[in-house]
Amino acid sequence: MARVLSLIRSKPFQALVGKQKSAMCTMSMDSRAREIFAAAVDAVQPDTVVRQSIERKDDSIVIDGRKFTLKHNLHVVGFGKAVLGMAAEVERIMGDHLVRGVISVPHGIQQSLQQHGKGHLLLKEDSQIKVMEGAKHNLPDDDAQRAAEGIKQLASKLTEEDLLLVLISGGGSALLPAPVPPISLQEKLDVTRKLAGAGATIQELNTVRRALSLLKGGGLARHAHPAQVIALILSDVIGDPLDLIASGPTVKSEMWPEEILSILERYKVLNSLPASVKDILSIQNPRWQDNKDESSVSEHVHNVVIGSNSVALQCAGRRARELGFRPVVLSPGVCGDVRSVSRLYGLLARFGCSTEEPSPEIAAEVLRLGPEVGVESWDLCRTMQVLEEGRTEGWGATCLLAGGEPTVELTGKGRGGRNQELALRVALEFKGMKLPPNGPAFLSGGTDGQDGPTEAAGAITDGGLHDEAQAHGLDVDNFLINNDSYTFFSRLSAGRHLLAPGLTCTNVMDVHMLLIPAIPIVIR
């Protein structure tokens, strides 16, 4: 391990920290963690990312280095949890060049924004953009289907002189349900639910869902042809794959009936298909090739990811530096079971907090866990190298940042979410370590402000949590078995560990934060 680390050893960065200390360093570790998380969320606010991605120059706009002429020819459609705020900023930027728009947003979102004092994310009263709410409980419904029909009709009437700005964010798939006729919405839902219940992967579910959809898998772009289509995307998927975010309505996706049938047969769903689904799948060629040249459609589409977990982590890192930490980004793609993820963070904390050179076994286990949690060995080696140098060269405190979307195995019926459970499990990994400010602290929070069906986004923990729980008569293991992390944190010290930022109006997955204090240099 030492040999691997030595290959990537860099020069000391003491100048980055030196003897200077921000006045903010007098804040507690808990307070600084919350500040850094807030910076991550602020960086991917819907109006912020749109404003930063569109440069208005007289009667033209520049997006991702490309110039588009405005001549009262701009139309807007959108779907997703953050789209209302995105549309409000587009409205401010485009002025009277905006002709018409239709957006599909979550049920109750306008009222919620008003109640939370976020009126700047609402459209003007005389807006040209029609807001349609639907997908109650994040499930496709008739209201969302009517919105999808309105979006399809708008796109289908465009000409080659028009610009269509498509706004996409997390939750967009449920807000754009448009089954291929004669398939009904309920029939499509039944097929995907059966597949999910039989153990189909998310990739397989998306493959089938796109095949039964008019607008997903590039369908919206095909309906808008020959208009110029520009999609601004706020990603909530690891790796920002354009074809998976909201099921890729502006991204070419080849779907062959044989592939769909093999998935349905693999999970023994084929024989129970509705007649309408069987009729659609009996078509022997991709449906769009019957009427439009796919390459021509693709030439008129420009997809741009304007906000993501990586963007949030970068801004969190800048705030961490202002608060006296050396920021290190591990990965924006952490996934896998929370048990493995918590073990990884526990090992990295022990590696970074050790006053002497850590045992090779710790580094070896960190590298072994990498594939299980979606983190490359190179990133783990780089991170351990920074932690080692921080210990041996006196750099001061470190803020290790990561993001992604781990999973939780449901074994109970309690209230909680992956972030709160991860924070609780990491606290158990910290057991026996010093308390902040001399020991590590950990934060895990959902950037959408909601972790599972709870009022919290996540939690902040440290090595003293186990003893604190015992003092309150709380059995941590029982709460974990029942997936009841929210109840645990609510009862512990009046909920002081909970992270509850409220309605954030955005979603780029989760932010993980491991704060490691400055380690005294051992002079031998």
Coordinates of C-alpha atoms in Angstrom, one line a residue, residues 94-498:
M94 CA -35.9 35.6 -22.0
G95 CA -38.5 38.4 -21.6
D96 CA -41.0 38.8 -24.4
H97 CA -39.1 36.3 -26.6
L98 CA -40.9 33.6 -24.6
V99 CA -44.0 32.7 -26.6
R100 CA -45.5 29.8 -24.6
G101 CA -44.7 27.1 -22.2
V102 CA -46.0 24.1 -20.3
I103 CA -44.4 22.6 -17.2
S104 CA -45.3 19.5 -15.2
V105 CA -44.4 19.9 -11.5
P106 CA -45.2 18.1 -8.2
H107 CA -48.5 18.4 -6.6
G108 CA -48.7 21.3 -4.2
I109 CA -45.3 22.8 -5.1
Q110 CA -46.6 26.3 -5.7
Q111 CA -48.3 26.5 -2.4
S112 CA -45.3 25.1 -0.6
L113 CA -43.0 27.6 -2.2
Q114 CA -45.3 30.5 -1.1
Q115 CA -45.4 29.1 2.5
H116 CA -41.7 28.8 2.7
G117 CA -41.0 32.3 1.5
K118 CA -39.5 31.2 -1.8
G119 CA -41.6 33.4 -4.1
H120 CA -38.6 34.1 -6.3
L121 CA -39.0 30.5 -7.6
L122 CA -42.6 31.2 -8.8
L123 CA -43.7 32.4 -12.2
K124 CA -45.2 35.8 -12.8
E125 CA -49.0 36.1 -12.5
D126 CA -49.3 36.9 -16.2
S127 CA -46.8 34.2 -17.2
Q128 CA -46.9 32.6 -20.7
I129 CA -45.9 29.3 -19.1
K130 CA -48.7 27.1 -17.9
V131 CA -48.1 25.2 -14.7
M132 CA -49.6 21.8 -14.3
E133 CA -49.3 19.9 -11.0
G134 CA -49.4 16.2 -10.6
A135 CA -47.7 13.0 -9.6
K136 CA -48.9 13.0 -6.1
H137 CA -46.7 10.9 -3.8
N138 CA -44.1 10.9 -6.7
L139 CA -46.2 8.4 -8.7
P140 CA -47.5 9.0 -12.2
D141 CA -51.2 9.9 -12.2
D142 CA -53.9 11.3 -14.5
D143 CA -52.9 14.9 -13.7
A144 CA -49.3 14.2 -14.8
Q145 CA -50.6 12.4 -17.9
R146 CA -52.6 15.5 -18.9
A147 CA -49.5 17.6 -18.4
A148 CA -47.5 15.3 -20.6
E149 CA -50.2 15.5 -23.3
G150 CA -50.0 19.3 -23.1
I151 CA -46.2 19.2 -23.5
K152 CA -46.5 16.8 -26.5
Q153 CA -49.0 19.0 -28.2
L154 CA -46.8 22.1 -27.8
A155 CA -43.8 20.3 -29.1
S156 CA -45.6 18.8 -32.1
K157 CA -46.7 22.2 -33.4
L158 CA -43.2 23.7 -33.6
T159 CA -41.4 24.6 -36.8
E160 CA -37.7 24.8 -37.9
E161 CA -37.8 28.5 -36.9
D162 CA -38.6 27.7 -33.3
L163 CA -36.5 27.1 -30.2
L164 CA -37.7 24.6 -27.6
L165 CA -36.0 24.9 -24.2
V166 CA -36.6 21.7 -22.2
L167 CA -36.1 21.9 -18.4
I168 CA -35.4 18.6 -16.7
S169 CA -34.8 17.7 -13.1
G170 CA -35.1 14.7 -10.8
G171 CA -38.7 13.4 -10.5
G172 CA -39.2 14.1 -14.2
S173 CA -40.0 10.6 -15.2
A174 CA -43.1 10.4 -12.9
L175 CA -44.2 13.8 -14.2
L176 CA -44.1 12.9 -17.9
P177 CA -46.2 9.7 -18.2
A178 CA -47.3 9.2 -21.8
P179 CA -47.9 5.6 -22.7
V180 CA -47.9 4.5 -26.3
P181 CA -51.5 4.1 -27.4
P182 CA -53.5 2.0 -26.9
I183 CA -51.6 1.2 -23.6
S184 CA -53.2 2.9 -20.6
L185 CA -51.3 4.5 -17.8
Q186 CA -52.5 1.8 -15.3
E187 CA -51.4 -1.0 -17.7
K188 CA -48.0 0.5 -18.0
L189 CA -47.7 1.0 -14.2
D190 CA -48.8 -2.6 -13.6
V191 CA -46.1 -4.0 -16.0
T192 CA -43.3 -2.0 -14.4
R193 CA -44.5 -2.8 -10.8
K194 CA -44.5 -6.6 -11.6
L195 CA -40.9 -6.3 -13.0
A196 CA -39.8 -4.4 -9.9
G197 CA -41.4 -6.9 -7.6
A198 CA -39.7 -9.8 -9.5
G199 CA -36.3 -8.2 -8.9
A200 CA -35.6 -6.4 -12.2
T201 CA -32.7 -3.9 -12.1
I202 CA -33.2 -0.2 -12.6
Q203 CA -31.6 -0.4 -16.0
E204 CA -34.1 -3.1 -17.0
L205 CA -37.0 -1.2 -15.6
N206 CA -36.0 1.9 -17.6
T207 CA -35.6 -0.1 -20.8
V208 CA -39.1 -1.4 -20.5
R209 CA -40.5 2.0 -19.4
R210 CA -39.0 3.8 -22.4
A211 CA -40.3 1.2 -24.8
L212 CA -43.9 1.8 -23.6
S213 CA -43.6 5.6 -23.6
L214 CA -44.2 8.2 -26.3
L215 CA -42.0 10.9 -24.8
K216 CA -39.2 9.1 -23.0
G217 CA -36.2 7.7 -24.8
G218 CA -35.9 10.6 -27.1
G219 CA -39.6 10.8 -27.9
L220 CA -40.1 14.4 -26.9
A221 CA -37.2 15.5 -29.3
R222 CA -38.8 13.5 -32.1
H223 CA -42.2 15.3 -31.6
A224 CA -40.4 18.6 -31.6
H225 CA -38.5 18.0 -34.8
P226 CA -37.6 20.1 -36.9
A227 CA -37.3 22.7 -34.1
Q228 CA -34.0 23.3 -32.3
V229 CA -34.2 21.6 -28.9
I230 CA -32.0 22.7 -26.0
A231 CA -32.3 20.6 -22.8
L232 CA -31.1 22.1 -19.5
I233 CA -30.7 19.2 -17.0
L234 CA -30.4 19.1 -13.3
S235 CA -29.0 15.6 -12.7
D236 CA -30.1 13.3 -9.8
V237 CA -28.4 10.2 -11.2
I238 CA -24.9 8.9 -10.4
G239 CA -22.6 9.7 -13.3
D240 CA -25.2 12.1 -15.0
P241 CA -26.2 9.6 -17.8
L242 CA -28.4 11.6 -20.1
D243 CA -30.5 8.6 -21.1
L244 CA -31.5 7.8 -17.5
I245 CA -32.3 11.3 -16.1
A246 CA -36.1 11.5 -16.3
S247 CA -35.7 8.5 -18.7
G248 CA -34.0 10.6 -21.4
P249 CA -36.9 12.4 -23.3
T250 CA -34.4 14.3 -25.4
V251 CA -31.8 11.5 -25.8
K252 CA -31.7 9.0 -28.6
S253 CA -32.4 5.5 -27.2
E254 CA -32.6 2.4 -29.4
M255 CA -35.3 0.1 -28.2
W256 CA -35.8 -3.2 -29.9
P257 CA -38.9 -5.4 -29.2
E258 CA -36.6 -8.5 -28.8
E259 CA -34.7 -6.9 -26.0
I260 CA -37.9 -5.9 -24.1
L261 CA -39.4 -9.4 -24.6
S262 CA -36.3 -11.1 -23.2
I263 CA -36.5 -8.9 -20.0
L264 CA -40.2 -9.7 -19.6
E265 CA -39.5 -13.4 -20.1
R266 CA -36.6 -13.4 -17.7
Y267 CA -38.8 -12.2 -14.9
K268 CA -41.8 -14.4 -15.9
V269 CA -44.0 -11.4 -16.7
L270 CA -44.5 -12.1 -20.4
N271 CA -47.6 -14.3 -20.2
S272 CA -49.5 -11.8 -18.0
L273 CA -49.0 -8.8 -20.3
P274 CA -52.1 -6.8 -21.3
A275 CA -53.1 -7.2 -25.0
S276 CA -52.2 -3.6 -25.7
V277 CA -48.6 -4.1 -24.5
K278 CA -48.3 -7.3 -26.6
D279 CA -49.5 -5.4 -29.7
I280 CA -46.9 -2.6 -29.3
L281 CA -44.1 -5.0 -28.7
S282 CA -45.1 -7.0 -31.8
I283 CA -43.8 -4.2 -34.0
Q284 CA -40.5 -5.5 -35.4
N285 CA -38.6 -2.2 -35.8
P286 CA -38.0 0.9 -33.6
R287 CA -41.2 2.9 -33.9
W288 CA -39.6 6.2 -34.8
Q289 CA -37.8 4.9 -37.9
D290 CA -41.2 4.6 -39.6
N291 CA -41.6 8.4 -40.0
K292 CA -38.4 10.3 -39.1
D293 CA -34.7 10.0 -39.7
E294 CA -33.2 9.6 -36.2
S295 CA -29.9 11.3 -37.1
S296 CA -31.7 14.4 -38.3
V297 CA -33.5 14.6 -35.0
S298 CA -30.3 14.2 -33.0
E299 CA -28.6 17.0 -35.0
H300 CA -31.3 19.4 -33.7
V301 CA -30.9 18.5 -30.0
H302 CA -28.3 19.9 -27.5
N303 CA -28.3 18.4 -24.0
V304 CA -26.5 20.2 -21.2
V305 CA -26.1 19.1 -17.6
I306 CA -26.2 22.4 -15.7
G307 CA -26.3 21.1 -12.1
S308 CA -25.1 17.9 -10.5
N309 CA -23.7 16.3 -7.4
S310 CA -20.2 17.2 -8.6
V311 CA -21.2 20.9 -8.8
A312 CA -22.6 20.8 -5.2
L313 CA -19.4 19.1 -3.9
Q314 CA -17.1 21.7 -5.5
C315 CA -19.0 24.6 -3.9
A316 CA -19.1 22.7 -0.6
G317 CA -15.3 22.4 -0.8
R318 CA -14.9 26.1 -1.3
R319 CA -17.0 26.8 1.8
A320 CA -15.1 24.2 3.7
R321 CA -11.8 26.0 2.9
E322 CA -13.3 29.3 4.2
L323 CA -14.2 27.5 7.4
G324 CA -10.6 26.3 8.0
F325 CA -10.6 22.8 6.4
R326 CA -8.6 21.4 3.7
P327 CA -11.3 20.1 1.3
V328 CA -10.9 16.7 -0.5
V329 CA -13.5 15.3 -2.8
L330 CA -13.6 11.5 -2.7
S331 CA -16.3 10.7 -5.3
P332 CA -19.7 11.9 -6.4
G333 CA -20.8 8.3 -7.1
V334 CA -20.9 6.5 -3.8
C335 CA -23.5 3.7 -3.9
G336 CA -24.1 0.2 -2.5
D337 CA -25.4 -0.9 0.9
V338 CA -25.2 1.6 3.7
R339 CA -23.4 -1.0 5.8
S340 CA -20.5 -1.1 3.4
V341 CA -20.5 2.7 2.9
S342 CA -20.5 3.3 6.7
R343 CA -17.6 0.9 7.1
L344 CA -15.6 2.7 4.5
Y345 CA -16.1 6.1 6.2
G346 CA -15.2 4.6 9.6
L347 CA -12.0 3.2 8.2
L348 CA -11.1 6.5 6.5
A349 CA -11.7 8.3 9.8
R350 CA -9.4 5.9 11.7
F351 CA -6.8 6.3 8.9
G352 CA -7.0 10.1 9.0
C353 CA -7.1 10.4 12.8
S354 CA -4.3 8.1 13.6
T355 CA -1.3 9.9 15.3
E356 CA 1.0 7.2 13.9
E357 CA 1.2 5.5 10.6
P358 CA -2.0 3.4 10.2
S359 CA -1.7 -0.4 9.9
P360 CA -1.6 -1.7 6.3
E361 CA -4.7 -3.7 7.1
I362 CA -6.8 -0.5 7.2
A363 CA -5.7 0.6 3.7
A364 CA -6.2 -2.9 2.3
E365 CA -9.7 -3.0 3.6
V366 CA -10.5 0.4 2.2
L367 CA -9.4 -0.7 -1.2
R368 CA -11.3 -3.9 -0.9
L369 CA -14.5 -2.0 -0.1
G370 CA -14.1 0.3 -3.1
P371 CA -15.9 -1.8 -5.7
E372 CA -18.8 -2.4 -3.3
V373 CA -19.5 1.3 -2.9
G374 CA -18.8 2.6 -6.4
V375 CA -15.5 4.3 -5.6
E376 CA -12.4 3.8 -7.8
S377 CA -9.2 2.5 -6.3
W378 CA -7.4 5.5 -7.6
D379 CA -9.7 7.9 -5.7
L380 CA -9.2 5.9 -2.5
C381 CA -5.4 5.9 -2.9
R382 CA -5.5 9.7 -3.6
T383 CA -7.7 10.3 -0.6
M384 CA -5.5 8.2 1.8
Q385 CA -2.4 10.0 0.4
V386 CA -3.9 13.4 1.3
L387 CA -4.9 12.1 4.8
E388 CA -1.4 10.7 5.3
E389 CA 0.2 14.0 4.4
G390 CA -2.2 15.9 6.5
R391 CA -1.1 13.8 9.5
T392 CA 2.7 13.8 8.8
E393 CA 3.0 17.4 7.6
G394 CA 0.6 19.3 9.9
W395 CA -1.9 20.6 7.4
G396 CA -4.7 21.0 9.9
A397 CA -8.3 19.8 9.7
T398 CA -9.6 18.0 6.6
C399 CA -13.1 18.0 5.1
L400 CA -13.6 14.8 3.1
L401 CA -16.6 15.2 0.7
A402 CA -18.5 12.6 -1.3
G403 CA -21.9 12.2 -2.8
G404 CA -24.2 9.6 -4.4
E405 CA -27.1 7.5 -3.4
P406 CA -26.5 4.4 -1.2
T407 CA -29.2 1.9 -0.6
V408 CA -30.9 0.5 2.5
E409 CA -32.1 -3.1 3.0
L410 CA -35.6 -2.8 4.5
T411 CA -36.0 -5.1 7.5
G412 CA -38.5 -3.1 9.5
K413 CA -41.3 -0.6 9.2
G414 CA -39.9 2.4 11.1
R415 CA -39.4 6.0 9.8
G416 CA -36.1 7.0 8.4
G417 CA -34.1 7.3 5.2
R418 CA -30.7 6.3 3.8
N419 CA -29.0 9.4 5.0
Q420 CA -30.1 9.1 8.7
E421 CA -29.3 5.4 8.7
L422 CA -25.9 6.0 7.2
A423 CA -25.1 8.7 9.7
L424 CA -26.2 6.3 12.6
R425 CA -24.1 3.5 11.3
V426 CA -21.0 5.7 10.8
A427 CA -21.4 6.8 14.4
L428 CA -21.1 3.2 15.5
E429 CA -18.0 2.9 13.4
F430 CA -16.6 5.9 15.4
K431 CA -17.2 4.2 18.7
G432 CA -14.2 4.6 21.0
M433 CA -12.8 7.6 19.0
K434 CA -12.3 11.0 20.5
L435 CA -15.2 13.5 20.4
P436 CA -15.1 16.7 18.3
P437 CA -13.2 19.0 18.1
N438 CA -10.4 16.4 18.7
G439 CA -12.2 13.6 16.9
P440 CA -14.1 13.1 13.6
A441 CA -17.7 14.2 12.8
F442 CA -19.9 12.9 10.0
L443 CA -22.8 14.4 8.1
S444 CA -25.1 12.8 5.5
G445 CA -27.9 14.7 3.9
G446 CA -30.2 14.6 0.9
T447 CA -30.0 17.8 -1.2
D448 CA -33.7 17.7 -1.7
G449 CA -34.2 18.3 2.1
Q450 CA -36.1 15.1 2.6
D451 CA -34.7 11.8 3.7
G452 CA -37.4 9.1 3.3
P453 CA -40.9 10.0 4.5
T454 CA -39.5 12.4 7.2
E455 CA -39.0 16.1 7.9
A456 CA -35.2 15.7 8.0
A457 CA -32.6 15.6 5.2
G458 CA -30.2 13.6 7.3
A459 CA -28.1 13.7 10.4
I460 CA -24.8 14.7 12.0
T461 CA -23.0 12.2 14.2
D462 CA -19.7 11.6 16.1
G463 CA -18.0 9.0 18.3
G464 CA -20.0 9.9 21.4
L465 CA -23.4 9.0 19.9
H466 CA -23.4 5.4 21.3
D467 CA -22.8 6.5 24.9
E468 CA -25.3 9.3 24.4
A469 CA -27.9 6.9 23.2
Q470 CA -27.3 4.6 26.2
A471 CA -27.7 7.6 28.6
H472 CA -31.1 8.2 27.0
G473 CA -32.1 4.5 27.2
L474 CA -32.1 4.1 23.4
D475 CA -30.9 0.8 21.9
V476 CA -29.3 1.7 18.6
D477 CA -29.3 -1.8 17.2
N478 CA -33.1 -2.2 17.7
F479 CA -33.7 1.1 15.8
L480 CA -31.5 0.0 12.9
I481 CA -33.2 -3.4 12.7
N482 CA -36.6 -1.6 12.4
N483 CA -35.2 1.0 9.9
D484 CA -36.3 3.6 12.4
S485 CA -33.4 6.1 12.4
Y486 CA -35.6 9.2 12.3
T487 CA -37.4 8.1 15.5
F488 CA -34.0 7.4 17.1
F489 CA -32.6 10.9 16.3
S490 CA -35.8 12.6 17.3
R491 CA -35.7 11.1 20.7
L492 CA -31.9 11.6 21.2
S493 CA -31.0 14.9 22.8
A494 CA -34.2 16.7 21.5
G495 CA -33.3 16.0 17.9
R496 CA -30.1 18.1 18.0
H497 CA -28.3 15.7 15.6
L498 CA -31.0 16.0 12.9

